[in-house]
Structures are given as C-alpha cells and as structure tokens.
C-alpha cells in the first residue's frame, strides 16, 4: 500500500468586508500562494463574524444569486486573485456550513465569561460605543473562531498579530475540552508572519493601518485606483532624522521607514536586511519611488485577475459550492464525535 503522509492542515479566515487593505495583504494574504504548497489549506469567508458589526438599516441588502450575495462573490474573487488555488485548497462561506454555528454553541459552555471579557479587541470595541448598546455576538466572537478552527483538525492557523489573543483562547478551549473528554481536538499552533503582521498607517506609523481610518491617506485598499495608491505611498510619512544610513529598520526611532521596509519586504519576499543593504545610501524619495512601483505592480496584477474573475459569477459559485461540500465533509466528523461524547 502506498504510504502517503497526509499534509498538516492550515486554517484561516477573513471577514467579507469588501474593503481589504494592504495591511490584510501583508499580514496573511501575501503568504497564501506559498502556504498551499506546504499544508492542506482551508480559507473561510467569515460572514457570520461579519454580522457582529453589520448595520441593521437594511442597506446591507444586495442582490443574491443562488444564496451568494455580491459581497461574498467579491471576496471570493479577491481570495482567488491573491493566490488561493481552488484545485488545491478549500475556500468556503462560513454560514453555508452549519457545523460552525453548532459547535460554537457547544464550545460556549467551555469558556468563561471572565476570559471573554478580558479580550483586548472586545474591550476596545466596548470603549468606542459608550452610549450605544453592544451586541452579545461581539463578546462571543472568539468562541465562533474556536469552532471554525477546531472543526478541521487544524494544525496551524495563519492570522495577523491582532488575532493572537483570540487564538490563545482557542488553544485554551481545546485543552479544556480535551482534559475532560480525551483528545478530541487538535490544539492548533499560531502562525504569524515575521514581517508584515502589523502594517501601520501611512501618515501615522504609530497606529495600525485600518479600513475605517478617517484619514484616507493612511490606508491603501486592494481594490483602490492604482494612481491613488501611488500618490498615497509617495506622500507617506518618513522620519526626520537623516543620519548616514537613512533607510534602516528601527521601529522605535524610525517607525515610518520601518513600516515602508516591512511593506517592501512582503511585496518582494526579500529580507529586510537585504533591503537595508540595497538602499543603504539611497534618498527617501528614491526608496519611496521603488516601493510605490513594486506595490502598484503587485496590486495591479491582483486587480487584473480580480476583475476578470468577477465577471464569471458561475465559476465563482462553482468554486464555493465545491468548497462548501468539502468543508462539510471534513467538519461533520468532528461535530459527530463531539455530539456523541456529550450524549447529544
Ligand atoms: N476574526 C478574524 C479576523 O477578523 C477572521 C476569522 C474568523 C478567522 N474565523 C477565523 C481567522 C478562524 C482565523 C481562523 O481577522
């Protein structure tokens, strides 16, 4: 019999907000193409997570084709144009695979109120909404992440550094469940890319690049006009100390240049130290010109594939239906085990 070693499983998810940024790209997406060579990968379009912050005005309604909204098809096309290969990996919509919400409820019985209320992201959101009520779902958000991940025998989870605390809680939940019922869940390792996991705002490199930043010059969107991206990079803040070696990675003293070096490194796959060498005696303006070129080239390529794919909705729907079947096939076994062990 052939003895083929099964690949480890990698799981990741992104909310289908439609407005993915260069920060999202450098944080995880730039690695998607390569990571599929090493692991069996599941890419989840986390639309249930997106419900936690959606507006109830009714403006979310958009046209639906066979259960697929335009927002979902947008994001699927973007995933594929960033290198997800549907012949190799599973790409699926979270709400289409019922096992996620079922395991979510079960796992919520294995996590404490105190643990969830200590989550930094929850506390931040709470502090921003002083006079408006806050949804329970924002509080429970990491438990749904735990369900997403633990359903798939996941060995590794690729996330940006902002999700690290959530992932540590997922590990805790898995350990807790296993310590009572035996080794039901694999406790996943957290994969955070060494460079690019926290891209900062272009005009204020001490805070994270965010899709909801009021200063539009701070953020680059993946589907933004290329000329506008170019201008934003040209205008990005560098640092005022112009010592002999200007282009060097030093987060404390040179947060602006360090951020641009991180972006450059993600775009080209070159190590930061190599880039420092390459631009040792360069002026900021030349460095920024080169950076703008590589960023614009990469994003142009992504956009070209995106707009082509986006026209073929039948293809996108096929990919997602195939993904859904595969995700269900994988996850149902784990859910069955859990139901059995809990006498449900
Ligand atoms: N919460 C993640 C984010 O906002 C998205 C996500 C949902 C996710 N489920 C996941 C990420 C499971 C990793 C694994 O970025």
mmCIF file of C-alpha atoms and ligand atoms in Angstrom:
data_model
loop_
_atom_site.group_PDB
_atom_site.id
_atom_site.type_symbol
_atom_site.label_atom_id
_atom_site.label_comp_id
_atom_site.label_asym_id
_atom_site.label_seq_id
_atom_site.Cartn_x
_atom_site.Cartn_y
_atom_site.Cartn_z
ATOM 1 C CA UNK A 1 0.000 0.000 0.000
ATOM 2 C CA UNK A 2 1.234 3.464 -0.772
ATOM 3 C CA UNK A 3 2.232 5.273 2.347
ATOM 4 C CA UNK A 4 1.436 8.891 1.584
ATOM 5 C CA UNK A 5 1.926 11.135 4.564
ATOM 6 C CA UNK A 6 -1.020 13.436 4.983
ATOM 7 C CA UNK A 7 -0.221 17.121 4.949
ATOM 8 C CA UNK A 8 -0.832 19.163 8.075
ATOM 9 C CA UNK A 9 -3.902 21.365 7.964
ATOM 10 C CA UNK A 10 -3.849 25.153 7.914
ATOM 11 C CA UNK A 11 -6.995 27.184 8.540
ATOM 12 C CA UNK A 12 -7.528 30.879 8.103
ATOM 13 C CA UNK A 13 -10.473 33.245 7.792
ATOM 14 C CA UNK A 14 -11.179 36.791 6.763
ATOM 15 C CA UNK A 15 -14.379 38.751 7.154
ATOM 16 C CA UNK A 16 -16.029 39.622 3.833
ATOM 17 C CA UNK A 17 -15.969 43.357 4.281
ATOM 18 C CA UNK A 18 -15.041 44.034 0.673
ATOM 19 C CA UNK A 19 -12.546 46.624 1.780
ATOM 20 C CA UNK A 20 -9.440 44.604 2.351
ATOM 21 C CA UNK A 21 -6.334 46.674 2.852
ATOM 22 C CA UNK A 22 -2.640 46.438 2.199
ATOM 23 C CA UNK A 23 -2.410 45.571 5.905
ATOM 24 C CA UNK A 24 -4.562 42.470 5.354
ATOM 25 C CA UNK A 25 -2.459 41.572 2.350
ATOM 26 C CA UNK A 26 0.897 41.874 4.130
ATOM 27 C CA UNK A 27 -0.449 40.259 7.307
ATOM 28 C CA UNK A 28 -1.561 36.977 5.780
ATOM 29 C CA UNK A 29 -2.675 37.077 2.155
ATOM 30 C CA UNK A 30 0.759 37.588 0.611
ATOM 31 C CA UNK A 31 1.654 34.181 2.012
ATOM 32 C CA UNK A 32 -1.362 32.294 0.696
ATOM 33 C CA UNK A 33 0.208 31.223 -2.573
ATOM 34 C CA UNK A 34 3.179 29.595 -0.862
ATOM 35 C CA UNK A 35 1.474 28.169 2.170
ATOM 36 C CA UNK A 36 -0.678 25.937 -0.016
ATOM 37 C CA UNK A 37 2.427 24.030 -1.100
ATOM 38 C CA UNK A 38 3.158 23.014 2.449
ATOM 39 C CA UNK A 39 -0.263 22.480 4.052
ATOM 40 C CA UNK A 40 -3.749 21.385 3.178
ATOM 41 C CA UNK A 41 -5.491 24.737 3.460
ATOM 42 C CA UNK A 42 -8.966 25.923 4.389
ATOM 43 C CA UNK A 43 -9.851 29.523 3.574
ATOM 44 C CA UNK A 44 -13.027 30.616 5.311
ATOM 45 C CA UNK A 45 -15.108 33.616 4.279
ATOM 46 C CA UNK A 46 -16.256 34.546 7.770
ATOM 47 C CA UNK A 47 -19.644 36.079 7.036
ATOM 48 C CA UNK A 48 -21.087 35.090 10.433
ATOM 49 C CA UNK A 49 -18.311 37.047 12.098
ATOM 50 C CA UNK A 50 -19.136 39.994 9.861
ATOM 51 C CA UNK A 51 -22.692 40.025 11.271
ATOM 52 C CA UNK A 52 -21.315 41.240 14.593
ATOM 53 C CA UNK A 53 -20.787 44.717 13.213
ATOM 54 C CA UNK A 54 -23.250 44.924 10.352
ATOM 55 C CA UNK A 55 -25.690 47.784 10.148
ATOM 56 C CA UNK A 56 -29.350 46.955 10.658
ATOM 57 C CA UNK A 57 -30.537 49.715 8.383
ATOM 58 C CA UNK A 58 -31.306 47.309 5.575
ATOM 59 C CA UNK A 59 -28.614 48.839 3.419
ATOM 60 C CA UNK A 60 -26.761 45.530 3.592
ATOM 61 C CA UNK A 61 -29.250 44.054 1.187
ATOM 62 C CA UNK A 62 -27.620 43.318 -2.093
ATOM 63 C CA UNK A 63 -28.541 41.066 -4.933
ATOM 64 C CA UNK A 64 -28.437 37.360 -4.256
ATOM 65 C CA UNK A 65 -27.736 34.669 -6.789
ATOM 66 C CA UNK A 66 -28.190 31.064 -5.602
ATOM 67 C CA UNK A 67 -27.516 32.053 -1.982
ATOM 68 C CA UNK A 68 -24.425 34.023 -2.905
ATOM 69 C CA UNK A 69 -24.546 37.758 -2.282
ATOM 70 C CA UNK A 70 -22.455 40.136 -4.331
ATOM 71 C CA UNK A 71 -20.298 40.814 -1.262
ATOM 72 C CA UNK A 72 -19.454 37.114 -0.998
ATOM 73 C CA UNK A 73 -18.665 36.838 -4.692
ATOM 74 C CA UNK A 74 -16.467 39.950 -4.438
ATOM 75 C CA UNK A 75 -14.456 38.444 -1.666
ATOM 76 C CA UNK A 76 -14.210 35.032 -3.306
ATOM 77 C CA UNK A 77 -12.806 36.669 -6.430
ATOM 78 C CA UNK A 78 -10.336 38.581 -4.291
ATOM 79 C CA UNK A 79 -9.215 35.442 -2.427
ATOM 80 C CA UNK A 80 -8.606 33.707 -5.743
ATOM 81 C CA UNK A 81 -6.761 36.667 -7.208
ATOM 82 C CA UNK A 82 -4.478 36.710 -4.171
ATOM 83 C CA UNK A 83 -3.412 33.176 -4.993
ATOM 84 C CA UNK A 84 -5.871 30.753 -3.410
ATOM 85 C CA UNK A 85 -5.898 27.764 -5.740
ATOM 86 C CA UNK A 86 -9.315 26.081 -5.600
ATOM 87 C CA UNK A 87 -7.876 22.868 -7.033
ATOM 88 C CA UNK A 88 -5.566 22.554 -4.077
ATOM 89 C CA UNK A 89 -7.390 24.256 -1.227
ATOM 90 C CA UNK A 90 -10.884 24.604 0.150
ATOM 91 C CA UNK A 91 -12.478 28.025 0.000
ATOM 92 C CA UNK A 92 -15.939 28.276 1.524
ATOM 93 C CA UNK A 93 -18.542 30.526 3.118
ATOM 94 C CA UNK A 94 -18.835 30.073 6.880
ATOM 95 C CA UNK A 95 -22.643 30.459 7.025
ATOM 96 C CA UNK A 96 -23.104 27.752 4.391
ATOM 97 C CA UNK A 97 -21.546 25.088 6.626
ATOM 98 C CA UNK A 98 -23.888 24.583 9.567
ATOM 99 C CA UNK A 99 -21.366 22.718 11.709
ATOM 100 C CA UNK A 100 -19.713 26.032 12.641
ATOM 101 C CA UNK A 101 -22.677 27.521 14.469
ATOM 102 C CA UNK A 102 -23.473 24.206 16.141
ATOM 103 C CA UNK A 103 -20.002 23.686 17.551
ATOM 104 C CA UNK A 104 -19.938 27.341 18.511
ATOM 105 C CA UNK A 105 -22.816 26.834 20.943
ATOM 106 C CA UNK A 106 -21.253 23.740 22.435
ATOM 107 C CA UNK A 107 -17.891 25.408 22.939
ATOM 108 C CA UNK A 108 -19.513 28.394 24.601
ATOM 109 C CA UNK A 109 -20.052 26.054 27.521
ATOM 110 C CA UNK A 110 -16.312 25.573 27.849
ATOM 111 C CA UNK A 111 -15.222 29.174 28.112
ATOM 112 C CA UNK A 112 -15.692 31.571 30.985
ATOM 113 C CA UNK A 113 -17.344 34.957 30.993
ATOM 114 C CA UNK A 114 -14.213 36.428 32.569
ATOM 115 C CA UNK A 115 -11.993 35.088 29.803
ATOM 116 C CA UNK A 116 -14.091 36.693 27.092
ATOM 117 C CA UNK A 117 -14.416 39.978 28.908
ATOM 118 C CA UNK A 118 -10.609 40.229 29.111
ATOM 119 C CA UNK A 119 -10.192 40.138 25.322
ATOM 120 C CA UNK A 120 -8.488 43.338 24.192
ATOM 121 C CA UNK A 121 -10.476 43.643 20.985
ATOM 122 C CA UNK A 122 -13.765 43.354 22.866
ATOM 123 C CA UNK A 123 -12.681 45.958 25.410
ATOM 124 C CA UNK A 124 -11.634 48.323 22.624
ATOM 125 C CA UNK A 125 -14.958 47.955 20.834
ATOM 126 C CA UNK A 126 -16.784 48.432 24.115
ATOM 127 C CA UNK A 127 -14.923 51.640 24.839
ATOM 128 C CA UNK A 128 -15.783 53.031 21.395
ATOM 129 C CA UNK A 129 -19.517 52.573 21.835
ATOM 130 C CA UNK A 130 -20.182 54.318 25.112
ATOM 131 C CA UNK A 131 -23.814 55.242 24.580
ATOM 132 C CA UNK A 132 -24.911 52.590 22.110
ATOM 133 C CA UNK A 133 -25.759 49.032 23.064
ATOM 134 C CA UNK A 134 -23.210 46.418 22.087
ATOM 135 C CA UNK A 135 -24.161 43.056 20.570
ATOM 136 C CA UNK A 136 -23.640 39.880 22.567
ATOM 137 C CA UNK A 137 -22.066 38.429 19.419
ATOM 138 C CA UNK A 138 -19.104 40.791 19.736
ATOM 139 C CA UNK A 139 -18.447 39.282 23.135
ATOM 140 C CA UNK A 140 -18.716 35.690 21.883
ATOM 141 C CA UNK A 141 -16.775 36.330 18.695
ATOM 142 C CA UNK A 142 -13.676 34.294 19.691
ATOM 143 C CA UNK A 143 -15.815 31.238 20.514
ATOM 144 C CA UNK A 144 -17.053 31.135 16.929
ATOM 145 C CA UNK A 145 -13.429 31.363 15.831
ATOM 146 C CA UNK A 146 -12.683 28.387 18.057
ATOM 147 C CA UNK A 147 -15.456 26.409 16.365
ATOM 148 C CA UNK A 148 -14.173 27.380 12.898
ATOM 149 C CA UNK A 149 -10.723 26.159 13.680
ATOM 150 C CA UNK A 150 -11.320 23.091 15.839
ATOM 151 C CA UNK A 151 -13.762 21.512 13.363
ATOM 152 C CA UNK A 152 -10.994 20.851 10.844
ATOM 153 C CA UNK A 153 -8.252 19.027 12.796
ATOM 154 C CA UNK A 154 -6.350 22.240 12.242
ATOM 155 C CA UNK A 155 -2.614 22.123 12.982
ATOM 156 C CA UNK A 156 -1.831 25.743 12.120
ATOM 157 C CA UNK A 157 -3.815 28.966 11.995
ATOM 158 C CA UNK A 158 -2.443 31.858 9.983
ATOM 159 C CA UNK A 159 -3.506 35.225 11.415
ATOM 160 C CA UNK A 160 -2.374 38.807 11.787
ATOM 161 C CA UNK A 161 -0.914 39.759 15.161
ATOM 162 C CA UNK A 162 -4.202 41.407 16.233
ATOM 163 C CA UNK A 163 -5.784 37.936 16.406
ATOM 164 C CA UNK A 164 -3.119 36.367 18.617
ATOM 165 C CA UNK A 165 -5.072 36.738 21.843
ATOM 166 C CA UNK A 166 -8.144 35.134 20.268
ATOM 167 C CA UNK A 167 -6.036 32.222 19.124
ATOM 168 C CA UNK A 168 -4.563 31.713 22.568
ATOM 169 C CA UNK A 169 -8.095 31.447 23.884
ATOM 170 C CA UNK A 170 -8.896 28.874 21.191
ATOM 171 C CA UNK A 171 -5.941 26.804 22.426
ATOM 172 C CA UNK A 172 -7.229 27.101 25.966
ATOM 173 C CA UNK A 173 -10.728 25.959 24.982
ATOM 174 C CA UNK A 174 -9.309 22.946 23.118
ATOM 175 C CA UNK A 175 -7.129 21.994 26.085
ATOM 176 C CA UNK A 176 -10.029 22.355 28.481
ATOM 177 C CA UNK A 177 -12.326 20.171 26.380
ATOM 178 C CA UNK A 178 -9.604 17.575 25.853
ATOM 179 C CA UNK A 179 -8.756 17.418 29.539
ATOM 180 C CA UNK A 180 -12.330 16.311 30.250
ATOM 181 C CA UNK A 181 -13.178 14.147 27.237
ATOM 182 C CA UNK A 182 -9.855 12.867 25.913
ATOM 183 C CA UNK A 183 -8.049 14.037 22.810
ATOM 184 C CA UNK A 184 -10.965 15.191 20.726
ATOM 185 C CA UNK A 185 -9.435 18.369 19.349
ATOM 186 C CA UNK A 186 -6.016 19.094 17.945
ATOM 187 C CA UNK A 187 -4.597 22.123 19.741
ATOM 188 C CA UNK A 188 -3.536 24.373 16.843
ATOM 189 C CA UNK A 189 -0.312 26.326 16.596
ATOM 190 C CA UNK A 190 -0.463 30.009 15.743
ATOM 191 C CA UNK A 191 1.309 31.156 12.585
ATOM 192 C CA UNK A 192 2.111 34.848 12.478
ATOM 193 C CA UNK A 193 4.281 36.075 9.626
ATOM 194 C CA UNK A 194 7.531 37.536 10.973
ATOM 195 C CA UNK A 195 7.250 40.603 8.735
ATOM 196 C CA UNK A 196 4.063 42.390 7.739
ATOM 197 C CA UNK A 197 1.886 41.103 10.566
ATOM 198 C CA UNK A 198 1.191 44.655 11.673
ATOM 199 C CA UNK A 199 1.311 47.267 8.922
ATOM 200 C CA UNK A 200 0.930 50.775 10.260
ATOM 201 C CA UNK A 201 -0.956 53.842 8.998
ATOM 202 C CA UNK A 202 0.995 55.660 6.283
ATOM 203 C CA UNK A 203 0.621 59.122 7.833
ATOM 204 C CA UNK A 204 0.879 57.965 11.438
ATOM 205 C CA UNK A 205 3.108 54.902 11.692
ATOM 206 C CA UNK A 206 2.478 54.535 15.404
ATOM 207 C CA UNK A 207 -1.040 53.181 14.809
ATOM 208 C CA UNK A 208 -2.270 50.234 12.784
ATOM 209 C CA UNK A 209 -3.463 50.625 9.200
ATOM 210 C CA UNK A 210 -7.226 50.301 9.402
ATOM 211 C CA UNK A 211 -10.017 50.194 6.852
ATOM 212 C CA UNK A 212 -12.074 52.565 8.977
ATOM 213 C CA UNK A 213 -9.420 55.279 9.392
ATOM 214 C CA UNK A 214 -10.907 58.750 8.890
ATOM 215 C CA UNK A 215 -7.741 59.958 7.199
ATOM 216 C CA UNK A 216 -7.950 58.186 3.846
ATOM 217 C CA UNK A 217 -4.241 58.799 3.225
ATOM 218 C CA UNK A 218 -3.438 56.343 5.993
ATOM 219 C CA UNK A 219 -4.861 53.294 4.268
ATOM 220 C CA UNK A 220 -4.372 51.524 0.971
ATOM 221 C CA UNK A 221 -7.195 49.317 -0.266
ATOM 222 C CA UNK A 222 -6.536 46.342 -2.507
ATOM 223 C CA UNK A 223 -9.211 47.414 -4.971
ATOM 224 C CA UNK A 224 -8.296 51.078 -4.949
ATOM 225 C CA UNK A 225 -7.363 53.022 -8.062
ATOM 226 C CA UNK A 226 -3.665 52.410 -8.779
ATOM 227 C CA UNK A 227 -2.846 56.061 -9.266
ATOM 228 C CA UNK A 228 -4.324 56.900 -5.891
ATOM 229 C CA UNK A 229 -2.246 54.115 -4.278
ATOM 230 C CA UNK A 230 0.852 55.546 -5.895
ATOM 231 C CA UNK A 231 0.146 59.018 -4.532
ATOM 232 C CA UNK A 232 -0.544 57.743 -1.016
ATOM 233 C CA UNK A 233 2.789 55.924 -0.931
ATOM 234 C CA UNK A 234 4.612 58.956 -2.271
ATOM 235 C CA UNK A 235 3.063 61.055 0.485
ATOM 236 C CA UNK A 236 3.687 58.513 3.243
ATOM 237 C CA UNK A 237 5.420 59.788 6.325
ATOM 238 C CA UNK A 238 9.111 59.020 6.679
ATOM 239 C CA UNK A 239 11.255 60.022 9.614
ATOM 240 C CA UNK A 240 13.050 63.276 10.099
ATOM 241 C CA UNK A 241 16.436 62.026 11.326
ATOM 242 C CA UNK A 242 18.637 61.881 8.260
ATOM 243 C CA UNK A 243 21.706 60.189 9.650
ATOM 244 C CA UNK A 244 24.229 58.475 7.408
ATOM 245 C CA UNK A 245 22.207 55.315 6.864
ATOM 246 C CA UNK A 246 18.708 56.601 6.416
ATOM 247 C CA UNK A 247 16.920 53.504 5.250
ATOM 248 C CA UNK A 248 17.139 51.200 8.206
ATOM 249 C CA UNK A 249 14.718 49.145 10.231
ATOM 250 C CA UNK A 250 14.297 50.710 13.647
ATOM 251 C CA UNK A 251 10.711 50.700 14.869
ATOM 252 C CA UNK A 252 11.380 52.944 17.846
ATOM 253 C CA UNK A 253 13.308 55.717 16.169
ATOM 254 C CA UNK A 254 12.202 55.313 12.581
ATOM 255 C CA UNK A 255 8.641 53.935 12.619
ATOM 256 C CA UNK A 256 7.782 55.393 9.188
ATOM 257 C CA UNK A 257 10.708 53.949 7.270
ATOM 258 C CA UNK A 258 10.446 50.660 9.181
ATOM 259 C CA UNK A 259 6.822 50.334 8.124
ATOM 260 C CA UNK A 260 7.689 51.008 4.494
ATOM 261 C CA UNK A 261 10.512 48.450 4.680
ATOM 262 C CA UNK A 262 8.054 45.862 6.016
ATOM 263 C CA UNK A 263 5.691 46.558 3.114
ATOM 264 C CA UNK A 264 8.573 46.322 0.640
ATOM 265 C CA UNK A 265 9.697 43.039 2.149
ATOM 266 C CA UNK A 266 6.220 41.489 1.893
ATOM 267 C CA UNK A 267 5.822 42.599 -1.694
ATOM 268 C CA UNK A 268 9.148 41.268 -2.888
ATOM 269 C CA UNK A 269 9.802 38.399 -0.491
ATOM 270 C CA UNK A 270 13.204 39.961 0.191
ATOM 271 C CA UNK A 271 14.517 40.015 3.750
ATOM 272 C CA UNK A 272 14.577 43.406 5.467
ATOM 273 C CA UNK A 273 18.349 43.157 5.953
ATOM 274 C CA UNK A 274 18.820 42.681 2.197
ATOM 275 C CA UNK A 275 16.652 45.724 1.510
ATOM 276 C CA UNK A 276 18.604 47.781 4.037
ATOM 277 C CA UNK A 277 21.738 46.877 2.144
ATOM 278 C CA UNK A 278 20.214 47.579 -1.229
ATOM 279 C CA UNK A 279 19.030 51.058 -0.215
ATOM 280 C CA UNK A 280 21.899 51.888 2.119
ATOM 281 C CA UNK A 281 22.888 55.135 0.501
ATOM 282 C CA UNK A 282 19.586 55.989 -1.080
ATOM 283 C CA UNK A 283 17.454 59.037 -0.522
ATOM 284 C CA UNK A 284 13.957 58.562 0.860
ATOM 285 C CA UNK A 285 12.474 59.810 -2.414
ATOM 286 C CA UNK A 286 14.206 57.097 -4.466
ATOM 287 C CA UNK A 287 13.286 54.419 -1.948
ATOM 288 C CA UNK A 288 9.664 55.534 -1.970
ATOM 289 C CA UNK A 289 9.566 55.574 -5.766
ATOM 290 C CA UNK A 290 10.840 51.965 -5.889
ATOM 291 C CA UNK A 291 8.392 50.964 -3.167
ATOM 292 C CA UNK A 292 5.470 52.601 -4.972
ATOM 293 C CA UNK A 293 6.432 50.738 -8.140
ATOM 294 C CA UNK A 294 6.514 47.304 -6.505
ATOM 295 C CA UNK A 295 3.302 47.864 -4.556
ATOM 296 C CA UNK A 296 1.469 49.196 -7.598
ATOM 297 C CA UNK A 297 2.746 46.349 -9.799
ATOM 298 C CA UNK A 298 1.619 43.707 -7.314
ATOM 299 C CA UNK A 299 -1.778 45.280 -6.709
ATOM 300 C CA UNK A 300 -2.316 45.877 -10.447
ATOM 301 C CA UNK A 301 -1.751 42.194 -11.064
ATOM 302 C CA UNK A 302 -4.205 41.248 -8.335
ATOM 303 C CA UNK A 303 -6.787 43.681 -9.675
ATOM 304 C CA UNK A 304 -6.424 42.421 -13.250
ATOM 305 C CA UNK A 305 -7.173 38.850 -12.146
ATOM 306 C CA UNK A 306 -9.906 40.082 -9.815
ATOM 307 C CA UNK A 307 -11.869 41.998 -12.443
ATOM 308 C CA UNK A 308 -11.623 39.107 -14.884
ATOM 309 C CA UNK A 309 -12.781 36.533 -12.341
ATOM 310 C CA UNK A 310 -15.518 38.775 -11.023
ATOM 311 C CA UNK A 311 -17.242 38.663 -14.408
ATOM 312 C CA UNK A 312 -17.595 34.911 -14.240
ATOM 313 C CA UNK A 313 -20.064 34.501 -11.391
ATOM 314 C CA UNK A 314 -20.948 30.933 -12.366
ATOM 315 C CA UNK A 315 -17.334 29.940 -11.916
ATOM 316 C CA UNK A 316 -17.087 31.650 -8.515
ATOM 317 C CA UNK A 317 -20.285 29.960 -7.352
ATOM 318 C CA UNK A 318 -18.968 26.578 -8.521
ATOM 319 C CA UNK A 319 -15.782 27.078 -6.527
ATOM 320 C CA UNK A 320 -17.731 27.996 -3.386
ATOM 321 C CA UNK A 321 -20.208 25.122 -3.715
ATOM 322 C CA UNK A 322 -17.325 22.708 -4.117
ATOM 323 C CA UNK A 323 -15.626 24.286 -1.089
ATOM 324 C CA UNK A 324 -18.786 24.039 0.966
ATOM 325 C CA UNK A 325 -19.144 20.306 0.216
ATOM 326 C CA UNK A 326 -15.571 19.643 1.198
ATOM 327 C CA UNK A 327 -15.775 21.761 4.359
ATOM 328 C CA UNK A 328 -18.939 19.948 5.401
ATOM 329 C CA UNK A 329 -17.388 16.556 4.724
ATOM 330 C CA UNK A 330 -14.409 17.377 6.939
ATOM 331 C CA UNK A 331 -16.175 19.150 9.743
ATOM 332 C CA UNK A 332 -19.150 16.847 10.186
ATOM 333 C CA UNK A 333 -16.954 14.055 11.548
ATOM 334 C CA UNK A 334 -15.632 16.249 14.321
ATOM 335 C CA UNK A 335 -19.089 17.533 15.185
ATOM 336 C CA UNK A 336 -20.383 13.932 15.309
ATOM 337 C CA UNK A 337 -17.588 12.989 17.738
ATOM 338 C CA UNK A 338 -18.483 15.906 19.967
ATOM 339 C CA UNK A 339 -22.216 15.110 19.892
ATOM 340 C CA UNK A 340 -21.503 11.512 20.804
ATOM 341 C CA UNK A 341 -19.231 12.317 23.663
ATOM 342 C CA UNK A 342 -21.740 14.790 25.098
ATOM 343 C CA UNK A 343 -24.654 12.362 24.611
ATOM 344 C CA UNK A 344 -26.462 14.772 22.323
HETATM 345 N N1 LIG B 1 -11.624 37.040 13.238
HETATM 346 C C1 LIG B 1 -10.800 37.005 12.067
HETATM 347 C C2 LIG B 1 -10.497 38.427 11.616
HETATM 348 O O1 LIG B 1 -11.284 39.314 11.823
HETATM 349 C C3 LIG B 1 -11.477 36.242 10.964
HETATM 350 C C4 LIG B 1 -11.660 34.816 11.320
HETATM 351 C C5 LIG B 1 -12.860 34.200 11.545
HETATM 352 C C6 LIG B 1 -10.651 33.831 11.480
HETATM 353 N N2 LIG B 1 -12.646 32.887 11.840
HETATM 354 C C7 LIG B 1 -11.327 32.625 11.831
HETATM 355 C C8 LIG B 1 -9.263 33.861 11.394
HETATM 356 C C9 LIG B 1 -10.619 31.471 12.076
HETATM 357 C C10 LIG B 1 -8.566 32.689 11.639
HETATM 358 C C11 LIG B 1 -9.232 31.498 11.979
HETATM 359 O O2 LIG B 1 -9.470 38.636 11.017
#
